[in-house]
CSV table of C-alpha atoms in Angstrom, one decimal:
chain,number,residue,atom,x,y,z
C,1180,UNK,CA,0.5,0.2,0.1
C,1181,UNK,CA,1.3,4.1,-0.5
C,1182,UNK,CA,1.7,5.8,2.6
C,1183,UNK,CA,3.2,8.4,4.2
C,1184,UNK,CA,7.0,8.4,6.7
C,1185,UNK,CA,10.1,8.0,6.6
C,1186,UNK,CA,11.8,4.4,4.2
C,1187,UNK,CA,15.3,4.2,7.0
C,1188,UNK,CA,17.6,6.2,8.9
C,1189,UNK,CA,18.5,8.7,6.5
C,1190,UNK,CA,15.7,9.0,4.0
C,1191,UNK,CA,13.4,12.1,3.9
C,1192,UNK,CA,9.7,12.4,4.6
C,1193,UNK,CA,8.4,11.0,1.3
C,1194,UNK,CA,5.6,8.7,0.1
C,1195,UNK,CA,6.1,5.0,0.3
C,1196,UNK,CA,5.1,1.9,-0.9
C,1197,UNK,CA,4.7,-0.6,2.7
C,1198,UNK,CA,3.1,-3.6,3.7
C,1199,UNK,CA,-0.9,-3.7,4.0
C,1200,UNK,CA,-1.6,-4.4,7.3
C,1201,UNK,CA,-2.2,-7.3,8.6
C,1202,UNK,CA,-4.9,-7.0,12.1
C,1203,UNK,CA,-3.6,-8.9,15.3
C,1204,UNK,CA,-5.5,-10.1,17.7
C,1205,UNK,CA,-7.7,-7.5,19.5
C,1206,UNK,CA,-7.2,-5.2,16.8
C,1207,UNK,CA,-9.3,-3.9,13.4
C,1208,UNK,CA,-7.7,-2.5,9.8
C,1209,UNK,CA,-9.3,0.5,8.9
C,1210,UNK,CA,-9.6,2.2,5.7
C,1211,UNK,CA,-8.3,5.6,6.4
C,1212,UNK,CA,-10.5,7.9,4.9
C,1213,UNK,CA,-8.5,11.3,6.4
C,1214,UNK,CA,-6.6,12.7,8.9
C,1215,UNK,CA,-5.0,16.4,9.7
C,1216,UNK,CA,-2.2,17.2,10.6
C,1217,UNK,CA,-0.5,17.8,14.1
C,1218,UNK,CA,2.3,19.8,14.9
C,1219,UNK,CA,4.0,15.5,16.3
C,1220,UNK,CA,3.3,14.8,12.8
C,1221,UNK,CA,5.6,17.4,11.4
C,1222,UNK,CA,8.0,16.6,14.4
C,1223,UNK,CA,8.5,13.3,13.7
C,1224,UNK,CA,8.3,14.1,9.2
C,1225,UNK,CA,11.5,16.5,9.6
C,1226,UNK,CA,13.5,14.0,11.4
C,1227,UNK,CA,14.1,16.1,14.3
C,1228,UNK,CA,12.6,12.6,16.7
C,1229,UNK,CA,15.9,10.3,15.8
C,1230,UNK,CA,17.6,10.5,18.8
C,1231,UNK,CA,15.0,10.7,20.6
C,1232,UNK,CA,12.6,7.6,20.0
C,1233,UNK,CA,13.6,4.6,18.7
C,1234,UNK,CA,12.2,4.1,14.6
C,1235,UNK,CA,11.3,1.4,13.0
C,1236,UNK,CA,11.4,1.1,9.5
C,1237,UNK,CA,9.8,2.3,8.0
C,1238,UNK,CA,8.1,4.6,9.7
C,1239,UNK,CA,4.3,5.8,8.5
C,1240,UNK,CA,3.5,9.3,10.0
C,1241,UNK,CA,0.4,11.0,10.6
C,1242,UNK,CA,-1.2,10.5,14.4
C,1243,UNK,CA,-5.1,11.3,14.1
C,1244,UNK,CA,-7.4,9.1,11.2
C,1245,UNK,CA,-10.9,8.5,10.6
C,1246,UNK,CA,-12.4,6.2,8.2
C,1247,UNK,CA,-14.1,2.5,7.9
C,1248,UNK,CA,-13.7,-0.8,9.5
C,1249,UNK,CA,-11.3,-3.2,7.1
C,1250,UNK,CA,-11.1,-6.2,8.2
C,1251,UNK,CA,-11.7,-7.7,12.0
C,1252,UNK,CA,-8.3,-9.1,13.7
C,1253,UNK,CA,-8.8,-12.4,15.9
C,1254,UNK,CA,-11.0,-11.2,19.1
C,1255,UNK,CA,-11.9,-8.7,17.9
C,1256,UNK,CA,-16.2,-7.6,19.4
C,1257,UNK,CA,-17.5,-4.2,18.7
C,1258,UNK,CA,-17.2,-3.6,15.2
C,1259,UNK,CA,-18.4,-4.6,12.5
C,1260,UNK,CA,-16.7,-4.6,8.3
C,1261,UNK,CA,-17.8,-1.4,7.8
C,1262,UNK,CA,-18.5,0.5,10.4
C,1263,UNK,CA,-17.5,4.3,10.2
C,1264,UNK,CA,-14.1,5.2,13.0
C,1265,UNK,CA,-13.1,8.1,14.0
C,1266,UNK,CA,-9.4,7.7,16.2
C,1267,UNK,CA,-5.7,8.3,17.7
C,1268,UNK,CA,-2.2,5.3,16.5
C,1269,UNK,CA,-1.5,4.3,19.5
C,1270,UNK,CA,1.5,5.6,21.5
C,1271,UNK,CA,4.1,3.4,21.2
C,1272,UNK,CA,7.8,3.6,22.2
C,1273,UNK,CA,8.6,3.2,19.5
C,1274,UNK,CA,7.6,4.7,15.3
C,1275,UNK,CA,6.0,2.0,13.3
C,1276,UNK,CA,3.0,2.6,12.6
C,1277,UNK,CA,1.0,5.8,11.0
C,1278,UNK,CA,-2.6,6.8,9.7
C,1279,UNK,CA,-1.1,8.7,6.8
C,1280,UNK,CA,-1.6,5.7,4.7
C,1281,UNK,CA,-4.4,3.9,2.7
C,1282,UNK,CA,-5.0,1.4,5.9
C,1283,UNK,CA,-4.4,1.3,9.2
C,1284,UNK,CA,-4.1,-1.3,12.5
C,1285,UNK,CA,-4.8,-0.7,15.9
C,1286,UNK,CA,-6.1,-2.0,19.0
C,1287,UNK,CA,-8.9,-2.4,20.9
C,1288,UNK,CA,-8.1,-1.3,23.5
C,1289,UNK,CA,-6.8,3.0,22.1
C,1290,UNK,CA,-8.9,4.8,21.0
C,1291,UNK,CA,-10.8,3.9,17.8
C,1292,UNK,CA,-14.3,5.0,18.7
C,1293,UNK,CA,-17.7,5.0,15.8
C,1294,UNK,CA,-18.0,7.2,13.6
C,1295,UNK,CA,-21.2,9.4,14.5
C,1296,UNK,CA,-23.2,10.3,11.3
C,1297,UNK,CA,-23.9,13.6,11.8
C,1298,UNK,CA,-20.3,14.3,11.6
C,1299,UNK,CA,-18.1,13.6,8.1
C,1300,UNK,CA,-14.5,11.9,8.2
C,1301,UNK,CA,-12.9,15.3,7.7
C,1302,UNK,CA,-14.4,17.0,11.0
C,1303,UNK,CA,-13.9,13.2,12.6
C,1304,UNK,CA,-10.5,12.9,11.6
C,1305,UNK,CA,-9.5,16.6,12.9
C,1306,UNK,CA,-11.1,16.0,16.6
C,1307,UNK,CA,-7.7,12.9,18.1
C,1308,UNK,CA,-5.0,15.1,19.9
C,1309,UNK,CA,-5.6,18.5,20.2
C,1310,UNK,CA,-9.4,18.1,20.9
C,1311,UNK,CA,-8.0,15.4,23.5
C,1312,UNK,CA,-5.0,17.8,25.1
C,1313,UNK,CA,-7.7,20.6,25.1
C,1314,UNK,CA,-10.3,18.8,27.1
C,1315,UNK,CA,-6.7,17.9,29.6
C,1316,UNK,CA,-6.6,21.3,29.3
C,1317,UNK,CA,-9.6,22.7,31.0
C,1318,UNK,CA,-9.9,19.8,33.6
C,1319,UNK,CA,-6.2,21.2,34.6
C,1320,UNK,CA,-7.2,24.5,34.9
C,1321,UNK,CA,-10.8,23.8,36.5
C,1322,UNK,CA,-12.4,26.4,34.4
C,1323,UNK,CA,-15.6,27.0,35.7
C,1324,UNK,CA,-18.5,29.2,35.2
C,1325,UNK,CA,-17.5,33.2,36.7
C,1326,UNK,CA,-13.8,32.2,36.1
C,1327,UNK,CA,-11.8,34.8,32.9
C,1328,UNK,CA,-9.6,32.8,31.2
C,1329,UNK,CA,-6.6,33.5,28.7
C,1330,UNK,CA,-6.4,31.3,26.1
C,1331,UNK,CA,-2.9,31.8,23.6
C,1332,UNK,CA,-2.3,30.5,21.1
C,1333,UNK,CA,-6.6,30.0,20.8
C,1334,UNK,CA,-6.9,29.8,16.4
C,1335,UNK,CA,-4.3,26.7,17.1
C,1336,UNK,CA,-5.4,23.1,17.0
C,1337,UNK,CA,-5.5,22.9,20.9
C,1338,UNK,CA,-5.8,27.0,21.2
C,1339,UNK,CA,-10.0,26.0,19.3
C,1340,UNK,CA,-11.2,23.2,21.1
C,1341,UNK,CA,-9.4,24.8,24.3
C,1342,UNK,CA,-12.1,28.4,24.3
C,1343,UNK,CA,-14.9,26.3,23.3
C,1344,UNK,CA,-15.1,24.0,26.5
C,1345,UNK,CA,-14.0,26.4,29.0
C,1346,UNK,CA,-16.2,27.4,27.4
C,1347,UNK,CA,-19.4,25.3,27.9
C,1348,UNK,CA,-18.5,25.0,31.3
C,1349,UNK,CA,-19.4,28.4,31.4
C,1350,UNK,CA,-16.0,30.7,31.7
C,1351,UNK,CA,-15.4,34.0,30.5
C,1352,UNK,CA,-13.0,33.4,27.5
C,1353,UNK,CA,-10.0,35.9,26.4
C,1354,UNK,CA,-8.7,34.3,23.1
C,1355,UNK,CA,-5.6,35.6,21.6
C,1356,UNK,CA,-6.7,36.3,18.3
C,1357,UNK,CA,-5.8,38.5,15.5
C,1358,UNK,CA,-8.6,41.0,14.9
C,1359,UNK,CA,-9.8,39.6,11.7
C,1360,UNK,CA,-10.3,36.5,13.7
C,1361,UNK,CA,-12.7,37.7,16.3
C,1362,UNK,CA,-16.5,37.1,14.8
C,1363,UNK,CA,-15.4,33.6,14.2
C,1364,UNK,CA,-13.5,32.5,17.9
C,1365,UNK,CA,-16.2,34.5,19.3
C,1366,UNK,CA,-18.8,31.7,17.7
C,1367,UNK,CA,-16.3,29.5,19.6
C,1368,UNK,CA,-17.6,31.0,22.5
C,1369,UNK,CA,-15.3,32.9,23.7
C,1370,UNK,CA,-16.4,35.7,25.2
C,1371,UNK,CA,-13.7,38.6,23.8
C,1372,UNK,CA,-10.2,38.7,22.2
C,1373,UNK,CA,-6.9,40.0,22.3
C,1374,UNK,CA,-4.4,40.4,19.0
C,1375,UNK,CA,-1.1,38.7,20.2
C,1376,UNK,CA,0.5,41.0,17.1
C,1377,UNK,CA,0.5,43.6,20.4
C,1378,UNK,CA,2.1,43.3,23.1
C,1379,UNK,CA,-1.3,40.9,24.9
C,1380,UNK,CA,-0.1,41.4,29.3
C,1381,UNK,CA,0.2,45.0,29.4
C,1382,UNK,CA,-3.4,44.9,26.6
C,1383,UNK,CA,-5.0,41.6,30.0
C,1384,UNK,CA,-3.6,44.5,32.6
C,1385,UNK,CA,-5.2,47.2,31.2
C,1386,UNK,CA,-8.1,44.9,31.3
C,1387,UNK,CA,-7.5,43.0,34.4
C,1388,UNK,CA,-5.4,44.8,36.6
C,1389,UNK,CA,-5.9,42.0,39.6
C,1390,UNK,CA,-5.5,39.2,37.3
C,1391,UNK,CA,-6.7,36.6,35.5
C,1392,UNK,CA,-8.6,33.0,37.3
C,1393,UNK,CA,-6.3,31.0,35.0
C,1394,UNK,CA,-4.4,31.3,32.0
C,1395,UNK,CA,-3.7,28.1,28.6
C,1396,UNK,CA,-0.9,28.3,26.5
C,1397,UNK,CA,-0.6,26.6,23.8
C,1398,UNK,CA,2.1,28.6,21.5
C,1399,UNK,CA,5.4,28.4,22.1
C,1400,UNK,CA,5.9,31.9,22.6
C,1401,UNK,CA,9.3,32.4,24.4
C,1402,UNK,CA,10.2,34.2,26.3
C,1403,UNK,CA,6.9,35.5,26.8
C,1404,UNK,CA,6.1,32.6,29.3
C,1405,UNK,CA,6.9,34.4,32.5
C,1406,UNK,CA,4.6,37.2,31.9
C,1407,UNK,CA,1.8,35.2,31.2
C,1408,UNK,CA,1.9,33.6,34.6
C,1409,UNK,CA,2.8,36.9,35.6
C,1410,UNK,CA,-1.5,37.7,34.8
C,1411,UNK,CA,-2.1,35.0,36.9
C,1412,UNK,CA,-4.1,35.3,40.3
C,1413,UNK,CA,-2.5,33.3,43.5
C,1414,UNK,CA,-5.4,30.6,43.2
C,1415,UNK,CA,-5.4,30.0,39.9
C,1416,UNK,CA,-4.7,27.8,37.5
C,1417,UNK,CA,-2.2,27.5,34.6
C,1418,UNK,CA,-2.0,24.3,32.1
C,1419,UNK,CA,0.3,24.5,29.0
C,1420,UNK,CA,0.8,22.2,26.6
C,1421,UNK,CA,4.5,23.5,25.2
C,1422,UNK,CA,6.2,23.2,28.7
C,1423,UNK,CA,7.9,26.1,30.1
C,1424,UNK,CA,5.7,25.4,33.1
C,1425,UNK,CA,7.8,25.6,36.6
C,1426,UNK,CA,5.5,23.8,39.2
C,1427,UNK,CA,7.5,24.2,42.7
C,1428,UNK,CA,7.8,28.6,41.2
C,1429,UNK,CA,4.5,28.3,40.7
C,1430,UNK,CA,3.0,27.4,43.3
C,1431,UNK,CA,5.2,29.6,46.0
C,1432,UNK,CA,3.4,32.5,44.0
C,1433,UNK,CA,0.2,30.0,45.0
C,1434,UNK,CA,-0.8,29.3,41.4
C,1435,UNK,CA,-1.1,25.7,40.3
C,1436,UNK,CA,1.0,25.2,37.3
C,1437,UNK,CA,1.1,22.4,35.5
C,1438,UNK,CA,2.5,21.2,31.0
C,1439,UNK,CA,-0.2,18.4,29.2
C,1440,UNK,CA,1.6,16.2,27.4
C,1441,UNK,CA,-1.5,13.5,26.8
C,1442,UNK,CA,-4.3,12.2,27.6
C,1443,UNK,CA,-5.4,8.8,28.3
C,1444,UNK,CA,-8.9,8.5,28.9
C,1445,UNK,CA,-10.2,6.8,26.0
C,1446,UNK,CA,-13.7,7.5,27.8
C,1447,UNK,CA,-13.4,11.2,27.3
C,1448,UNK,CA,-12.3,10.1,23.5
C,1449,UNK,CA,-15.2,8.7,23.0
C,1450,UNK,CA,-17.9,11.3,24.0
C,1451,UNK,CA,-15.3,14.5,22.4
C,1452,UNK,CA,-16.1,12.2,19.1
C,1453,UNK,CA,-20.0,12.0,20.1
C,1454,UNK,CA,-20.5,15.6,20.9
C,1455,UNK,CA,-18.3,16.6,17.1
C,1456,UNK,CA,-15.3,17.5,19.7
C,1457,UNK,CA,-17.2,21.3,19.9
C,1458,UNK,CA,-19.9,22.9,18.2
C,1459,UNK,CA,-18.3,22.8,14.1
C,1460,UNK,CA,-15.2,20.6,15.6
C,1461,UNK,CA,-13.2,23.5,14.3
C,1462,UNK,CA,-9.3,23.3,12.9
C,1463,UNK,CA,-8.1,26.7,11.9
C,1464,UNK,CA,-4.7,26.1,11.1
C,1465,UNK,CA,-4.6,22.7,10.4
C,1466,UNK,CA,-5.5,21.5,6.6
C,1467,UNK,CA,-7.0,17.3,6.7
C,1468,UNK,CA,-5.4,14.8,5.2
C,1469,UNK,CA,-7.9,12.8,2.4
C,1470,UNK,CA,-5.8,9.5,1.4
C,1471,UNK,CA,-8.1,9.2,-2.7
C,1472,UNK,CA,-8.7,6.5,-5.0
C,1473,UNK,CA,-5.5,5.1,-3.2
C,1474,UNK,CA,-3.3,7.5,-3.0
C,1475,UNK,CA,-1.2,7.7,-0.8
C,1476,UNK,CA,-2.7,10.1,2.4
C,1477,UNK,CA,-1.3,14.2,1.7
C,1478,UNK,CA,-0.7,16.6,4.5
C,1479,UNK,CA,-1.9,19.6,3.3
C,1480,UNK,CA,-0.9,22.3,5.3
C,1481,UNK,CA,-1.3,25.9,4.1
C,1482,UNK,CA,2.4,27.4,4.1
C,1483,UNK,CA,5.8,25.6,4.5
C,1484,UNK,CA,8.2,23.6,3.2
C,1485,UNK,CA,6.6,20.1,4.2
C,1486,UNK,CA,3.2,21.5,2.5
C,1487,UNK,CA,4.6,22.0,-1.1
C,1488,UNK,CA,6.6,18.3,-1.0
C,1489,UNK,CA,4.4,16.4,0.4
C,1490,UNK,CA,1.1,17.6,-2.5
C,1491,UNK,CA,3.9,17.5,-5.4
C,1492,UNK,CA,4.9,14.3,-4.4
C,1493,UNK,CA,0.7,13.2,-4.0
C,1494,UNK,CA,0.6,15.6,-7.5
C,1495,UNK,CA,2.7,13.2,-9.4
C,1496,UNK,CA,1.5,9.7,-7.7
C,1497,UNK,CA,-2.4,10.7,-8.9
C,1498,UNK,CA,-1.5,11.3,-11.7
C,1499,UNK,CA,1.2,7.8,-12.6
C,1500,UNK,CA,-2.3,6.8,-11.4
C,1501,UNK,CA,-4.8,7.8,-13.6
C,1502,UNK,CA,-3.2,10.5,-15.8
C,1503,UNK,CA,-6.0,13.0,-14.7
C,1504,UNK,CA,-5.7,16.2,-12.4
C,1505,UNK,CA,-5.7,15.7,-8.9
C,1506,UNK,CA,-8.1,18.2,-6.9
C,1507,UNK,CA,-7.0,19.0,-3.1
C,1508,UNK,CA,-10.3,18.8,-1.1
C,1509,UNK,CA,-9.2,20.7,2.0
C,1510,UNK,CA,-10.7,23.2,5.1
C,1511,UNK,CA,-9.1,26.0,4.9
C,1512,UNK,CA,-9.9,28.9,7.5
C,1513,UNK,CA,-13.1,31.5,7.2
C,1514,UNK,CA,-11.6,33.8,4.4
C,1515,UNK,CA,-10.1,37.0,5.0
C,1516,UNK,CA,-7.9,35.7,7.5
């Protein structure tokens, strides 16, 4: 089958030919219809995970997927061939299987759930890592009615879901966003925005001189991380998906801090899928990955060398298959962004 990944130790990310996986005991094989691009996928594709995690080549890239059950392994129950599902490729000590392929075999005791009929494959594939991480962040800060929550990176994958989930719990969400995104991010539940092209800390102190109740940091902010944490009141909570939270130092200030690295609750993931991930399952800075007519999956970020490389390879592969011009079926941000 065709896949997108790393053929061997020195190879760049590319369309590669790999054996079609056979589902083992307690596993199902999924015909992948769509996937999405996460930061981790880009990290692996660039070869940055080499030396940090064992690679068992060939390594197929991609974590999130949506598709149809194609085959059942021994003892696999709860699904039948043809069922529509969504899931996350399991985290393992080594890298090898991934979602950017025609098929992926995954264990039932991980993150694979029935896809609701009112959620198409593309939106279902966009829930995955981003939504489950956002849920962990919102649970960590204990977002609740009356709390002012600042979400930094609100228009990214995790941030978009964090806005929706925190607002659903009654929090007043301040989203870091550009002004042209204001109507859209308010539509997801944000009460106000703070323009990240300016001085976010100064703007927040002007509006909330006593500070905010909680903070979610879902984007790298470099040296600005410490100043952001100073915005949080005593007794407040911070969740960061990009590291940087000095838990002990924050505790001395009376602030609870946590570096969120993942979530291991399949039941919570199932609830997120059934609820569509949020009101609209929005992932504005990510585009969907489609597997077309047995072509390789194409992680189609709108910008960057990886996007161009994969799109070029996917076009060439499609031309070789059917000699017809390919069409990239991608969801993008609203116009004006």
